[in-house]
C-alpha cells in the first residue's frame, strides 16, 4: 500500500472529516472510495471511447434518442402520479 499526502485548507478538511464520520468511515477510507469511483469512471470512459472507434455514430445516436424518449415518458408518468 502506498502513502499519499494531500494538502487541504482547514475549510475543506474539517467538513470532509465530518462527512466521513457521518458515513461511518475514516477520512482515509472515504478518499479511497472516491478514488475507486474515479478509476471505475475512467475505465468506463476508456471502454466506450474504444467502442466508439469501432462503432457507427448513427446507431449510437439512435440508441440515445430511444433512451431519451423512454426517460421522458417515465418522468412524465411520475409527474402525473406524484
N, CA, C and O atoms as a GROMACS GRO file, in nm:
protein
  328
    1UNK      N    1   0.085  -0.117   0.000
    1UNK     CA    2   0.000   0.000   0.000
    1UNK      C    3   0.090   0.124   0.000
    1UNK      O    4   0.193   0.127   0.067
    2UNK      N    5   0.050   0.224  -0.074
    2UNK     CA    6   0.127   0.348  -0.085
    2UNK      C    7   0.068   0.454   0.008
    2UNK      O    8  -0.048   0.447   0.047
    3UNK      N    9   0.150   0.552   0.040
    3UNK     CA   10   0.107   0.665   0.122
    3UNK      C   11   0.099   0.787   0.034
    3UNK      O   12   0.189   0.813  -0.046
    4UNK      N   13  -0.008   0.862   0.048
    4UNK     CA   14  -0.029   0.984  -0.029
    4UNK      C   15  -0.058   1.098   0.067
    4UNK      O   16  -0.147   1.086   0.152
    5UNK      N   17   0.014   1.206   0.055
    5UNK     CA   18  -0.012   1.324   0.137
    5UNK      C   19  -0.089   1.424   0.055
    5UNK      O   20  -0.048   1.460  -0.056
    6UNK      N   21  -0.201   1.470   0.107
    6UNK     CA   22  -0.284   1.568   0.037
    6UNK      C   23  -0.291   1.692   0.126
    6UNK      O   24  -0.324   1.683   0.244
    7UNK      N   25  -0.261   1.806   0.069
    7UNK     CA   26  -0.270   1.930   0.143
    7UNK      C   27  -0.405   1.996   0.113
    7UNK      O   28  -0.437   2.025  -0.002
    8UNK      N   29  -0.482   2.018   0.218
    8UNK     CA   30  -0.613   2.081   0.206
    8UNK      C   31  -0.621   2.196   0.306
    8UNK      O   32  -0.568   2.187   0.416
    9UNK      N   33  -0.688   2.303   0.268
    9UNK     CA   34  -0.713   2.407   0.368
    9UNK      C   35  -0.810   2.353   0.474
    9UNK      O   36  -0.891   2.265   0.446
   10UNK      N   37  -0.798   2.406   0.594
   10UNK     CA   38  -0.884   2.361   0.704
   10UNK      C   39  -1.032   2.375   0.670
   10UNK      O   40  -1.115   2.298   0.718
   11UNK      N   41  -1.065   2.473   0.586
   11UNK     CA   42  -1.205   2.494   0.548
   11UNK      C   43  -1.261   2.378   0.468
   11UNK      O   44  -1.382   2.362   0.458
   12UNK      N   45  -1.175   2.298   0.410
   12UNK     CA   46  -1.220   2.177   0.340
   12UNK      C   47  -1.197   2.052   0.424
   12UNK      O   48  -1.277   1.959   0.421
   13UNK      N   49  -1.088   2.051   0.498
   13UNK     CA   50  -1.053   1.932   0.577
   13UNK      C   51  -1.158   1.900   0.682
   13UNK      O   52  -1.202   1.785   0.693
   14UNK      N   53  -1.200   1.998   0.758
   14UNK     CA   54  -1.296   1.973   0.865
   14UNK      C   55  -1.431   1.924   0.813
   14UNK      O   56  -1.485   1.827   0.866
   15UNK      N   57  -1.488   1.989   0.709
   15UNK     CA   58  -1.614   1.935   0.656
   15UNK      C   59  -1.600   1.792   0.600
   15UNK      O   60  -1.693   1.712   0.611
   16UNK      N   61  -1.486   1.762   0.540
   16UNK     CA   62  -1.466   1.626   0.488
   16UNK      C   63  -1.457   1.525   0.602
   16UNK      O   64  -1.510   1.414   0.590
   17UNK      N   65  -1.392   1.562   0.710
   17UNK     CA   66  -1.386   1.473   0.826
   17UNK      C   67  -1.527   1.448   0.880
   17UNK      O   68  -1.561   1.336   0.916
   18UNK      N   69  -1.608   1.554   0.885
   18UNK     CA   70  -1.745   1.537   0.930
   18UNK      C   71  -1.826   1.450   0.838
   18UNK      O   72  -1.908   1.369   0.883
   19UNK      N   73  -1.805   1.466   0.708
   19UNK     CA   74  -1.875   1.385   0.609
   19UNK      C   75  -1.838   1.237   0.626
   19UNK      O   76  -1.925   1.150   0.624
   20UNK      N   77  -1.708   1.211   0.642
   20UNK     CA   78  -1.664   1.072   0.661
   20UNK      C   79  -1.723   1.015   0.790
   20UNK      O   80  -1.769   0.901   0.791
   21UNK      N   81  -1.721   1.093   0.896
   21UNK     CA   82  -1.775   1.048   1.024
   21UNK      C   83  -1.923   1.014   1.010
   21UNK      O   84  -1.970   0.913   1.064
   22UNK      N   85  -1.997   1.098   0.937
   22UNK     CA   86  -2.141   1.075   0.918
   22UNK      C   87  -2.166   0.945   0.839
   22UNK      O   88  -2.268   0.879   0.859
   23UNK      N   89  -2.074   0.910   0.752
   23UNK     CA   90  -2.086   0.785   0.676
   23UNK      C   91  -2.033   0.665   0.753
   23UNK      O   92  -2.048   0.551   0.709
   24UNK      N   93  -1.970   0.691   0.867
   24UNK     CA   94  -1.918   0.582   0.948
   24UNK      C   95  -1.787   0.524   0.898
   24UNK      O   96  -1.757   0.408   0.923
   25UNK      N   97  -1.709   0.607   0.826
   25UNK     CA   98  -1.580   0.562   0.775
   25UNK      C   99  -1.473   0.665   0.811
   25UNK      O  100  -1.505   0.778   0.849
   26UNK      N  101  -1.349   0.625   0.798
   26UNK     CA  102  -1.239   0.719   0.820
   26UNK      C  103  -1.225   0.809   0.698
   26UNK      O  104  -1.275   0.778   0.590
   27UNK      N  105  -1.158   0.920   0.717
   27UNK     CA  106  -1.132   1.010   0.603
   27UNK      C  107  -1.049   0.937   0.498
   27UNK      O  108  -1.070   0.956   0.378
   28UNK      N  109  -0.956   0.854   0.542
   28UNK     CA  110  -0.874   0.776   0.450
   28UNK      C  111  -0.962   0.683   0.365
   28UNK      O  112  -0.945   0.675   0.244
   29UNK      N  113  -1.057   0.614   0.430
   29UNK     CA  114  -1.147   0.522   0.358
   29UNK      C  115  -1.236   0.598   0.261
   29UNK      O  116  -1.263   0.550   0.151
   30UNK      N  117  -1.282   0.717   0.302
   30UNK     CA  118  -1.365   0.799   0.214
   30UNK      C  119  -1.290   0.836   0.086
   30UNK      O  120  -1.344   0.824  -0.024
   31UNK      N  121  -1.166   0.879   0.101
   31UNK     CA  122  -1.085   0.915  -0.016
   31UNK      C  123  -1.057   0.792  -0.101
   31UNK      O  124  -1.056   0.800  -0.224
   32UNK      N  125  -1.036   0.678  -0.037
   32UNK     CA  126  -1.014   0.554  -0.111
   32UNK      C  127  -1.138   0.517  -0.192
   32UNK      O  128  -1.126   0.474  -0.307
   33UNK      N  129  -1.258   0.534  -0.133
   33UNK     CA  130  -1.382   0.507  -0.206
   33UNK      C  131  -1.395   0.600  -0.327
   33UNK      O  132  -1.433   0.557  -0.435
   34UNK      N  133  -1.363   0.729  -0.307
   34UNK     CA  134  -1.371   0.824  -0.419
   34UNK      C  135  -1.273   0.786  -0.530
   34UNK      O  136  -1.305   0.797  -0.648
   35UNK      N  137  -1.153   0.741  -0.491
   35UNK     CA  138  -1.054   0.700  -0.591
   35UNK      C  139  -1.105   0.579  -0.669
   35UNK      O  140  -1.085   0.570  -0.790
   36UNK      N  141  -1.171   0.487  -0.600
   36UNK     CA  142  -1.227   0.369  -0.667
   36UNK      C  143  -1.333   0.410  -0.768
   36UNK      O  144  -1.335   0.358  -0.880
   37UNK      N  145  -1.420   0.502  -0.730
   37UNK     CA  146  -1.523   0.551  -0.822
   37UNK      C  147  -1.459   0.620  -0.942
   37UNK      O  148  -1.499   0.597  -1.056
   38UNK      N  149  -1.360   0.705  -0.916
   38UNK     CA  150  -1.293   0.778  -1.025
   38UNK      C  151  -1.227   0.680  -1.123
   38UNK      O  152  -1.236   0.699  -1.244
   39UNK      N  153  -1.162   0.576  -1.070
   39UNK     CA  154  -1.098   0.479  -1.159
   39UNK      C  155  -1.201   0.398  -1.238
   39UNK      O  156  -1.177   0.365  -1.354
   40UNK      N  157  -1.313   0.366  -1.177
   40UNK     CA  158  -1.420   0.295  -1.249
   40UNK      C  159  -1.475   0.382  -1.361
   40UNK      O  160  -1.503   0.332  -1.470
   41UNK      N  161  -1.490   0.512  -1.334
   41UNK     CA  162  -1.537   0.604  -1.438
   41UNK      C  163  -1.436   0.612  -1.552
   41UNK      O  164  -1.474   0.616  -1.669
   42UNK      N  165  -1.308   0.616  -1.517
   42UNK     CA  166  -1.204   0.621  -1.620
   42UNK      C  167  -1.207   0.494  -1.705
   42UNK      O  168  -1.196   0.501  -1.827
   43UNK      N  169  -1.221   0.379  -1.640
   43UNK     CA  170  -1.230   0.252  -1.715
   43UNK      C  171  -1.350   0.253  -1.809
   43UNK      O  172  -1.339   0.210  -1.924
   44UNK      N  173  -1.464   0.300  -1.760
   44UNK     CA  174  -1.584   0.305  -1.844
   44UNK      C  175  -1.564   0.399  -1.961
   44UNK      O  176  -1.600   0.368  -2.074
   45UNK      N  177  -1.506   0.515  -1.935
   45UNK     CA  178  -1.481   0.612  -2.043
   45UNK      C  179  -1.388   0.552  -2.148
   45UNK      O  180  -1.414   0.565  -2.268
   46UNK      N  181  -1.281   0.489  -2.104
   46UNK     CA  182  -1.188   0.427  -2.200
   46UNK      C  183  -1.256   0.317  -2.279
   46UNK      O  184  -1.234   0.304  -2.400
   47UNK      N  185  -1.341   0.238  -2.212
   47UNK     CA  186  -1.414   0.132  -2.280
   47UNK      C  187  -1.504   0.189  -2.390
   47UNK      O  188  -1.506   0.138  -2.502
   48UNK      N  189  -1.578   0.293  -2.357
   48UNK     CA  190  -1.670   0.350  -2.455
   48UNK      C  191  -1.598   0.425  -2.565
   48UNK      O  192  -1.643   0.426  -2.679
   49UNK      N  193  -1.486   0.489  -2.532
   49UNK     CA  194  -1.407   0.554  -2.637
   49UNK      C  195  -1.354   0.450  -2.737
   49UNK      O  196  -1.355   0.473  -2.858
   50UNK      N  197  -1.308   0.336  -2.686
   50UNK     CA  198  -1.261   0.229  -2.773
   50UNK      C  199  -1.374   0.177  -2.860
   50UNK      O  200  -1.357   0.157  -2.980
   51UNK      N  201  -1.491   0.155  -2.798
   51UNK     CA  202  -1.606   0.107  -2.876
   51UNK      C  203  -1.650   0.210  -2.980
   51UNK      O  204  -1.694   0.173  -3.088
   52UNK      N  205  -1.636   0.338  -2.947
   52UNK     CA  206  -1.677   0.443  -3.040
   52UNK      C  207  -1.591   0.441  -3.165
   52UNK      O  208  -1.639   0.475  -3.273
   53UNK      N  209  -1.465   0.402  -3.152
   53UNK     CA  210  -1.378   0.398  -3.270
   53UNK      C  211  -1.421   0.287  -3.366
   53UNK      O  212  -1.392   0.293  -3.486
   54UNK      N  213  -1.491   0.185  -3.313
   54UNK     CA  214  -1.536   0.074  -3.395
   54UNK      C  215  -1.682   0.084  -3.435
   54UNK      O  216  -1.731   0.008  -3.518
   55UNK      N  217  -1.752   0.179  -3.375
   55UNK     CA  218  -1.896   0.186  -3.393
   55UNK      C  219  -1.941   0.274  -3.507
   55UNK      O  220  -1.861   0.333  -3.580
   56UNK      N  221  -2.073   0.282  -3.520
   56UNK     CA  222  -2.135   0.368  -3.620
   56UNK      C  223  -2.211   0.476  -3.543
   56UNK      O  224  -2.303   0.445  -3.468
   57UNK      N  225  -2.173   0.602  -3.562
   57UNK     CA  226  -2.235   0.711  -3.486
   57UNK      C  227  -2.386   0.716  -3.499
   57UNK      O  228  -2.455   0.745  -3.401
   58UNK      N  229  -2.440   0.687  -3.616
   58UNK     CA  230  -2.585   0.696  -3.635
   58UNK      C  231  -2.659   0.593  -3.549
   58UNK      O  232  -2.769   0.621  -3.501
   59UNK      N  233  -2.600   0.476  -3.529
   59UNK     CA  234  -2.662   0.374  -3.444
   59UNK      C  235  -2.658   0.420  -3.298
   59UNK      O  236  -2.757   0.406  -3.226
   60UNK      N  237  -2.546   0.473  -3.256
   60UNK     CA  238  -2.534   0.522  -3.119
   60UNK      C  239  -2.629   0.637  -3.091
   60UNK      O  240  -2.692   0.641  -2.985
   61UNK      N  241  -2.641   0.730  -3.185
   61UNK     CA  242  -2.732   0.843  -3.167
   61UNK      C  243  -2.877   0.797  -3.163
   61UNK      O  244  -2.957   0.850  -3.085
   62UNK      N  245  -2.912   0.699  -3.245
   62UNK     CA  246  -3.048   0.646  -3.244
   62UNK      C  247  -3.077   0.580  -3.108
   62UNK      O  248  -3.187   0.595  -3.054
   63UNK      N  249  -2.981   0.510  -3.054
   63UNK     CA  250  -2.998   0.447  -2.923
   63UNK      C  251  -3.018   0.553  -2.815
   63UNK      O  252  -3.103   0.537  -2.727
   64UNK      N  253  -2.940   0.661  -2.820
   64UNK     CA  254  -2.956   0.768  -2.723
   64UNK      C  255  -3.092   0.836  -2.736
   64UNK      O  256  -3.153   0.874  -2.636
   65UNK      N  257  -3.140   0.852  -2.859
   65UNK     CA  258  -3.274   0.909  -2.879
   65UNK      C  259  -3.381   0.820  -2.816
   65UNK      O  260  -3.474   0.870  -2.752
   66UNK      N  261  -3.368   0.690  -2.834
   66UNK     CA  262  -3.463   0.596  -2.775
   66UNK      C  263  -3.459   0.605  -2.623
   66UNK      O  264  -3.564   0.607  -2.558
   67UNK      N  265  -3.340   0.610  -2.567
   67UNK     CA  266  -3.325   0.623  -2.422
   67UNK      C  267  -3.388   0.753  -2.373
   67UNK      O  268  -3.456   0.754  -2.271
   68UNK      N  269  -3.364   0.862  -2.445
   68UNK     CA  270  -3.420   0.992  -2.407
   68UNK      C  271  -3.573   0.988  -2.406
   68UNK      O  272  -3.635   1.038  -2.312
   69UNK      N  273  -3.634   0.929  -2.509
   69UNK     CA  274  -3.779   0.920  -2.515
   69UNK      C  275  -3.833   0.835  -2.400
   69UNK      O  276  -3.934   0.870  -2.338
   70UNK      N  277  -3.766   0.725  -2.371
   70UNK     CA  278  -3.809   0.637  -2.262
   70UNK      C  279  -3.803   0.709  -2.129
   70UNK      O  280  -3.897   0.700  -2.050
   71UNK      N  281  -3.694   0.779  -2.102
   71UNK     CA  282  -3.680   0.850  -1.975
   71UNK      C  283  -3.781   0.964  -1.964
   71UNK      O  284  -3.832   0.990  -1.855
   72UNK      N  285  -3.809   1.032  -2.074
   72UNK     CA  286  -3.909   1.139  -2.070
   72UNK      C  287  -4.048   1.084  -2.037
   72UNK      O  288  -4.122   1.145  -1.961
   73UNK      N  289  -4.082   0.967  -2.096
   73UNK     CA  290  -4.212   0.906  -2.066
   73UNK      C  291  -4.222   0.867  -1.919
   73UNK      O  292  -4.324   0.890  -1.855
   74UNK      N  293  -4.116   0.809  -1.866
   74UNK     CA  294  -4.116   0.769  -1.725
   74UNK      C  295  -4.128   0.890  -1.636
   74UNK      O  296  -4.204   0.888  -1.539
   75UNK      N  297  -4.056   0.995  -1.668
   75UNK     CA  298  -4.060   1.117  -1.588
   75UNK      C  299  -4.201   1.178  -1.591
   75UNK      O  300  -4.252   1.223  -1.489
   76UNK      N  301  -4.263   1.178  -1.710
   76UNK     CA  302  -4.398   1.233  -1.723
   76UNK      C  303  -4.497   1.151  -1.640
   76UNK      O  304  -4.586   1.207  -1.576
   77UNK      N  305  -4.483   1.018  -1.643
   77UNK     CA  306  -4.572   0.932  -1.564
   77UNK      C  307  -4.556   0.958  -1.414
   77UNK      O  308  -4.655   0.963  -1.342
   78UNK      N  309  -4.435   0.974  -1.369
   78UNK     CA  310  -4.410   1.000  -1.227
   78UNK      C  311  -4.466   1.137  -1.188
   78UNK      O  312  -4.520   1.154  -1.078
   79UNK      N  313  -4.454   1.233  -1.278
   79UNK     CA  314  -4.503   1.367  -1.250
   79UNK      C  315  -4.655   1.365  -1.236
   79UNK      O  316  -4.710   1.430  -1.147
   80UNK      N  317  -4.723   1.290  -1.324
   80UNK     CA  318  -4.870   1.281  -1.320
   80UNK      C  319  -4.913   1.204  -1.196
   80UNK      O  320  -5.010   1.243  -1.130
   81UNK      N  321  -4.844   1.097  -1.164
   81UNK     CA  322  -4.880   1.013  -1.049
   81UNK      C  323  -4.847   1.081  -0.915
   81UNK      O  324  -4.912   1.055  -0.814
   82UNK      N  325  -4.746   1.167  -0.916
   82UNK     CA  326  -4.698   1.226  -0.791
   82UNK      C  327  -4.773   1.343  -0.749
   82UNK      O  328  -4.742   1.402  -0.646
   0.00000   0.00000   0.00000
